[in-house]
């Protein structure tokens, strides 16, 4: 960054320091313009607009879908937008349980309750029942300044029971494997591969066509390139 500024002081680029120049330097040297490089590579699934609209209008959205379809990353992108909004939202997670969430419902500032897999990541956890019992009551407090952003694998959510599924049906928006398609997966592949250099970069080019024929989910593309 210092070298780039010095060159412009000396007259390069007309002495102008553009935002695009700043971002290019950051990315070229392994930096990121978001909290993680993975978020820089984010490609919206077809259901992104519906997910965002549900959060904006109902103030509650439950992002569901099979493993590896980008539920967590999509939720993180929405959280970042609210954090950087005007006014900015503070964020409360699920790690301390429903009681901790309830304590923050009376705050006067905007709060996003971002509950990542509250029933468990791969299967129902021993503490899942407390969320099934308390969450419907908590969601009654949702509003423009009290938003709930929840993620869950479809099979885990189904394990909570039919009655609970019916309670959440109006808030749920799935991200399916089909929401990406070949063009979106190729965009994800090229974004991640663009960070590779040398032998790794050459391999990513050599196997691109074959990989995109066989991989169907964003997580699979990411793991292949890793």
CSV table of C-alpha atoms in Angstrom, one decimal:
chain,number,residue,atom,x,y,z
A,1,UNK,CA,0.0,0.0,0.0
A,2,UNK,CA,2.8,2.4,0.9
A,3,UNK,CA,4.6,1.7,-2.4
A,4,UNK,CA,1.4,2.2,-4.4
A,5,UNK,CA,0.8,5.6,-2.7
A,6,UNK,CA,4.4,6.7,-3.2
A,7,UNK,CA,4.1,6.0,-7.0
A,8,UNK,CA,1.0,8.1,-7.2
A,9,UNK,CA,2.6,10.9,-5.3
A,10,UNK,CA,5.4,10.7,-7.9
A,11,UNK,CA,2.8,11.2,-10.6
A,12,UNK,CA,1.8,7.7,-11.7
A,13,UNK,CA,-1.9,7.2,-12.6
A,14,UNK,CA,-2.3,11.0,-12.7
A,15,UNK,CA,-1.7,11.1,-8.9
A,16,UNK,CA,-5.1,9.5,-8.3
A,17,UNK,CA,-5.7,6.8,-5.6
A,18,UNK,CA,-8.9,5.0,-6.6
A,19,UNK,CA,-10.9,2.7,-4.4
A,20,UNK,CA,-10.5,0.0,-7.1
A,21,UNK,CA,-6.7,0.4,-6.8
A,22,UNK,CA,-6.9,-0.1,-3.1
A,23,UNK,CA,-9.0,-3.3,-3.4
A,24,UNK,CA,-6.7,-4.7,-6.1
A,25,UNK,CA,-3.6,-4.2,-3.9
A,26,UNK,CA,-5.3,-5.9,-0.9
A,27,UNK,CA,-6.5,-8.9,-2.9
A,28,UNK,CA,-3.2,-9.3,-4.8
A,29,UNK,CA,-1.3,-9.7,-1.6
A,30,UNK,CA,-3.8,-12.2,0.1
A,31,UNK,CA,-6.0,-9.6,1.8
A,32,UNK,CA,-9.8,-9.4,1.8
A,33,UNK,CA,-12.4,-6.6,1.5
A,34,UNK,CA,-14.8,-8.7,3.7
A,35,UNK,CA,-14.2,-10.5,7.0
A,36,UNK,CA,-13.0,-13.6,5.1
A,37,UNK,CA,-11.7,-14.3,1.6
A,38,UNK,CA,-14.5,-16.9,1.2
A,39,UNK,CA,-17.0,-14.1,1.4
A,40,UNK,CA,-15.2,-12.3,-1.4
A,41,UNK,CA,-15.9,-15.3,-3.6
A,42,UNK,CA,-19.6,-15.5,-2.7
A,43,UNK,CA,-22.0,-16.2,-5.5
A,44,UNK,CA,-25.7,-15.8,-4.8
A,45,UNK,CA,-27.9,-18.8,-5.3
A,46,UNK,CA,-31.2,-18.3,-7.2
A,47,UNK,CA,-33.1,-18.3,-3.9
A,48,UNK,CA,-31.0,-15.3,-2.4
A,49,UNK,CA,-33.6,-12.7,-3.4
A,50,UNK,CA,-36.4,-14.7,-1.7
A,51,UNK,CA,-34.3,-15.2,1.4
A,52,UNK,CA,-33.5,-11.5,1.7
A,53,UNK,CA,-37.1,-10.4,1.1
A,54,UNK,CA,-38.3,-12.8,3.8
A,55,UNK,CA,-35.8,-11.3,6.3
A,56,UNK,CA,-36.8,-7.7,5.3
A,57,UNK,CA,-40.6,-8.3,5.3
A,58,UNK,CA,-41.2,-11.0,8.0
A,59,UNK,CA,-38.0,-10.1,9.9
A,60,UNK,CA,-37.5,-13.8,10.3
A,61,UNK,CA,-36.0,-16.2,7.8
A,62,UNK,CA,-35.0,-19.9,8.3
A,63,UNK,CA,-32.5,-20.9,5.6
A,64,UNK,CA,-32.7,-24.6,5.0
A,65,UNK,CA,-31.3,-27.1,2.5
A,66,UNK,CA,-29.0,-30.1,2.2
A,67,UNK,CA,-25.4,-30.0,3.3
A,68,UNK,CA,-22.9,-28.0,1.2
A,69,UNK,CA,-25.2,-25.6,-0.5
A,70,UNK,CA,-23.9,-22.4,1.1
A,71,UNK,CA,-26.5,-21.8,3.8
A,72,UNK,CA,-24.0,-20.6,6.4
A,73,UNK,CA,-22.1,-18.4,3.9
A,74,UNK,CA,-25.4,-16.8,2.7
A,75,UNK,CA,-26.4,-16.1,6.3
A,76,UNK,CA,-23.0,-14.5,6.9
A,77,UNK,CA,-23.4,-12.3,3.9
A,78,UNK,CA,-26.8,-11.1,5.1
A,79,UNK,CA,-25.3,-10.5,8.6
A,80,UNK,CA,-22.5,-8.4,7.1
A,81,UNK,CA,-25.0,-6.3,5.2
A,82,UNK,CA,-26.9,-5.5,8.4
A,83,UNK,CA,-23.7,-4.8,10.4
A,84,UNK,CA,-22.7,-2.3,7.8
A,85,UNK,CA,-26.2,-0.8,7.4
A,86,UNK,CA,-27.5,2.5,8.6
A,87,UNK,CA,-28.2,2.2,11.4
A,88,UNK,CA,-25.9,-0.8,12.0
A,89,UNK,CA,-27.3,-4.0,13.6
A,90,UNK,CA,-25.6,-5.6,16.6
A,91,UNK,CA,-25.4,-9.4,16.3
A,92,UNK,CA,-26.4,-12.0,19.0
A,93,UNK,CA,-25.7,-15.7,18.4
A,94,UNK,CA,-27.2,-19.0,19.6
A,95,UNK,CA,-24.2,-20.2,21.6
A,96,UNK,CA,-25.6,-19.1,25.0
A,97,UNK,CA,-29.1,-20.5,24.5
A,98,UNK,CA,-32.6,-19.0,24.3
A,99,UNK,CA,-32.4,-17.3,27.6
A,100,UNK,CA,-29.5,-15.1,26.5
A,101,UNK,CA,-31.5,-14.2,23.3
A,102,UNK,CA,-34.5,-13.2,25.4
A,103,UNK,CA,-32.3,-10.9,27.5
A,104,UNK,CA,-31.5,-8.8,24.5
A,105,UNK,CA,-35.1,-8.4,23.2
A,106,UNK,CA,-35.6,-5.3,25.2
A,107,UNK,CA,-32.7,-3.4,23.7
A,108,UNK,CA,-33.4,-0.1,22.0
A,109,UNK,CA,-30.8,-0.5,19.3
A,110,UNK,CA,-31.2,-2.7,16.2
A,111,UNK,CA,-30.3,-6.4,16.9
A,112,UNK,CA,-29.9,-9.4,14.6
A,113,UNK,CA,-30.3,-12.7,16.2
A,114,UNK,CA,-28.2,-15.0,14.0
A,115,UNK,CA,-28.8,-18.5,15.1
A,116,UNK,CA,-26.5,-20.9,13.4
A,117,UNK,CA,-27.8,-24.5,13.4
A,118,UNK,CA,-29.5,-24.2,16.8
A,119,UNK,CA,-30.7,-27.8,16.7
A,120,UNK,CA,-27.3,-29.1,15.8
A,121,UNK,CA,-25.1,-29.2,12.7
A,122,UNK,CA,-25.3,-32.8,11.6
A,123,UNK,CA,-28.0,-34.2,13.9
A,124,UNK,CA,-30.2,-33.2,16.8
A,125,UNK,CA,-28.1,-32.3,19.8
A,126,UNK,CA,-29.1,-32.9,23.5
A,127,UNK,CA,-30.0,-29.2,23.8
A,128,UNK,CA,-32.3,-29.1,20.7
A,129,UNK,CA,-35.5,-29.3,22.7
A,130,UNK,CA,-35.0,-26.0,24.4
A,131,UNK,CA,-34.9,-24.2,21.1
A,132,UNK,CA,-38.0,-26.1,19.9
A,133,UNK,CA,-39.8,-25.0,23.0
A,134,UNK,CA,-38.6,-21.4,23.3
A,135,UNK,CA,-38.0,-20.2,19.7
A,136,UNK,CA,-41.7,-19.7,18.7
A,137,UNK,CA,-42.1,-17.4,21.6
A,138,UNK,CA,-38.9,-15.5,20.7
A,139,UNK,CA,-40.0,-15.1,17.1
A,140,UNK,CA,-43.2,-13.3,18.3
A,141,UNK,CA,-40.9,-10.3,19.1
A,142,UNK,CA,-39.5,-10.1,15.6
A,143,UNK,CA,-39.7,-6.7,13.9
A,144,UNK,CA,-37.8,-4.1,11.9
A,145,UNK,CA,-35.3,-3.7,14.8
A,146,UNK,CA,-35.4,-7.3,15.9
A,147,UNK,CA,-34.5,-9.7,13.1
A,148,UNK,CA,-34.0,-13.5,13.3
A,149,UNK,CA,-31.6,-15.2,10.8
A,150,UNK,CA,-31.6,-19.0,11.3
A,151,UNK,CA,-29.8,-21.7,9.4
A,152,UNK,CA,-30.4,-25.5,9.6
A,153,UNK,CA,-29.9,-28.5,7.4
A,154,UNK,CA,-33.2,-29.8,6.1
A,155,UNK,CA,-32.8,-33.3,7.6
A,156,UNK,CA,-31.9,-31.9,11.0
A,157,UNK,CA,-34.9,-29.5,11.0
A,158,UNK,CA,-37.2,-32.4,10.0
A,159,UNK,CA,-36.0,-34.3,13.0
A,160,UNK,CA,-37.5,-31.7,15.3
A,161,UNK,CA,-41.0,-33.0,14.5
A,162,UNK,CA,-43.9,-32.2,12.1
A,163,UNK,CA,-45.6,-29.7,14.5
A,164,UNK,CA,-42.4,-27.7,14.8
A,165,UNK,CA,-41.9,-27.8,11.1
A,166,UNK,CA,-45.4,-26.4,10.5
A,167,UNK,CA,-44.6,-23.5,12.9
A,168,UNK,CA,-41.6,-22.5,10.8
A,169,UNK,CA,-43.0,-23.2,7.4
A,170,UNK,CA,-43.9,-19.6,6.7
A,171,UNK,CA,-40.4,-18.4,7.4
A,172,UNK,CA,-38.4,-21.2,5.7
A,173,UNK,CA,-36.6,-20.6,2.3
A,174,UNK,CA,-34.5,-23.5,1.0
A,175,UNK,CA,-31.2,-23.3,-0.9
A,176,UNK,CA,-31.2,-26.4,-3.1
A,177,UNK,CA,-28.3,-27.9,-5.1
A,178,UNK,CA,-30.3,-26.8,-8.2
A,179,UNK,CA,-30.1,-23.2,-7.2
A,180,UNK,CA,-26.6,-22.9,-8.6
A,181,UNK,CA,-26.4,-24.6,-11.9
A,182,UNK,CA,-23.3,-24.8,-14.1
A,183,UNK,CA,-22.8,-21.1,-14.6
A,184,UNK,CA,-22.8,-20.2,-10.9
A,185,UNK,CA,-20.6,-23.2,-10.0
A,186,UNK,CA,-18.2,-22.1,-12.7
A,187,UNK,CA,-18.1,-18.6,-11.2
A,188,UNK,CA,-17.3,-20.0,-7.8
A,189,UNK,CA,-14.6,-22.2,-9.2
A,190,UNK,CA,-12.9,-19.4,-11.1
A,191,UNK,CA,-13.1,-17.0,-8.2
A,192,UNK,CA,-11.3,-19.4,-5.8
A,193,UNK,CA,-8.9,-20.7,-8.5
A,194,UNK,CA,-8.0,-17.1,-9.2
A,195,UNK,CA,-6.2,-17.0,-5.8
A,196,UNK,CA,-4.0,-19.9,-6.8
A,197,UNK,CA,-0.5,-19.5,-8.3
A,198,UNK,CA,2.2,-21.7,-9.7
A,199,UNK,CA,1.6,-25.5,-9.8
A,200,UNK,CA,-1.7,-25.3,-7.9
A,201,UNK,CA,-2.9,-22.6,-10.4
A,202,UNK,CA,-1.9,-24.8,-13.3
A,203,UNK,CA,-3.8,-27.8,-11.9
A,204,UNK,CA,-6.9,-25.7,-11.4
A,205,UNK,CA,-6.9,-24.8,-15.1
A,206,UNK,CA,-6.1,-28.3,-16.3
A,207,UNK,CA,-8.9,-30.0,-14.3
A,208,UNK,CA,-11.5,-27.2,-14.5
A,209,UNK,CA,-13.8,-28.9,-17.1
A,210,UNK,CA,-13.7,-32.3,-15.5
A,211,UNK,CA,-14.2,-30.9,-12.0
A,212,UNK,CA,-17.3,-28.8,-13.0
A,213,UNK,CA,-18.8,-31.9,-14.6
A,214,UNK,CA,-18.5,-33.9,-11.5
A,215,UNK,CA,-19.0,-31.4,-8.6
A,216,UNK,CA,-22.5,-30.1,-7.9
A,217,UNK,CA,-22.3,-28.0,-4.7
A,218,UNK,CA,-20.3,-24.9,-3.7
A,219,UNK,CA,-18.7,-26.8,-0.8
A,220,UNK,CA,-17.5,-29.6,-3.1
A,221,UNK,CA,-15.9,-27.0,-5.4
A,222,UNK,CA,-14.2,-25.3,-2.5
A,223,UNK,CA,-12.9,-28.6,-1.1
A,224,UNK,CA,-11.6,-29.7,-4.5
A,225,UNK,CA,-9.5,-26.5,-4.9
A,226,UNK,CA,-8.3,-26.6,-1.3
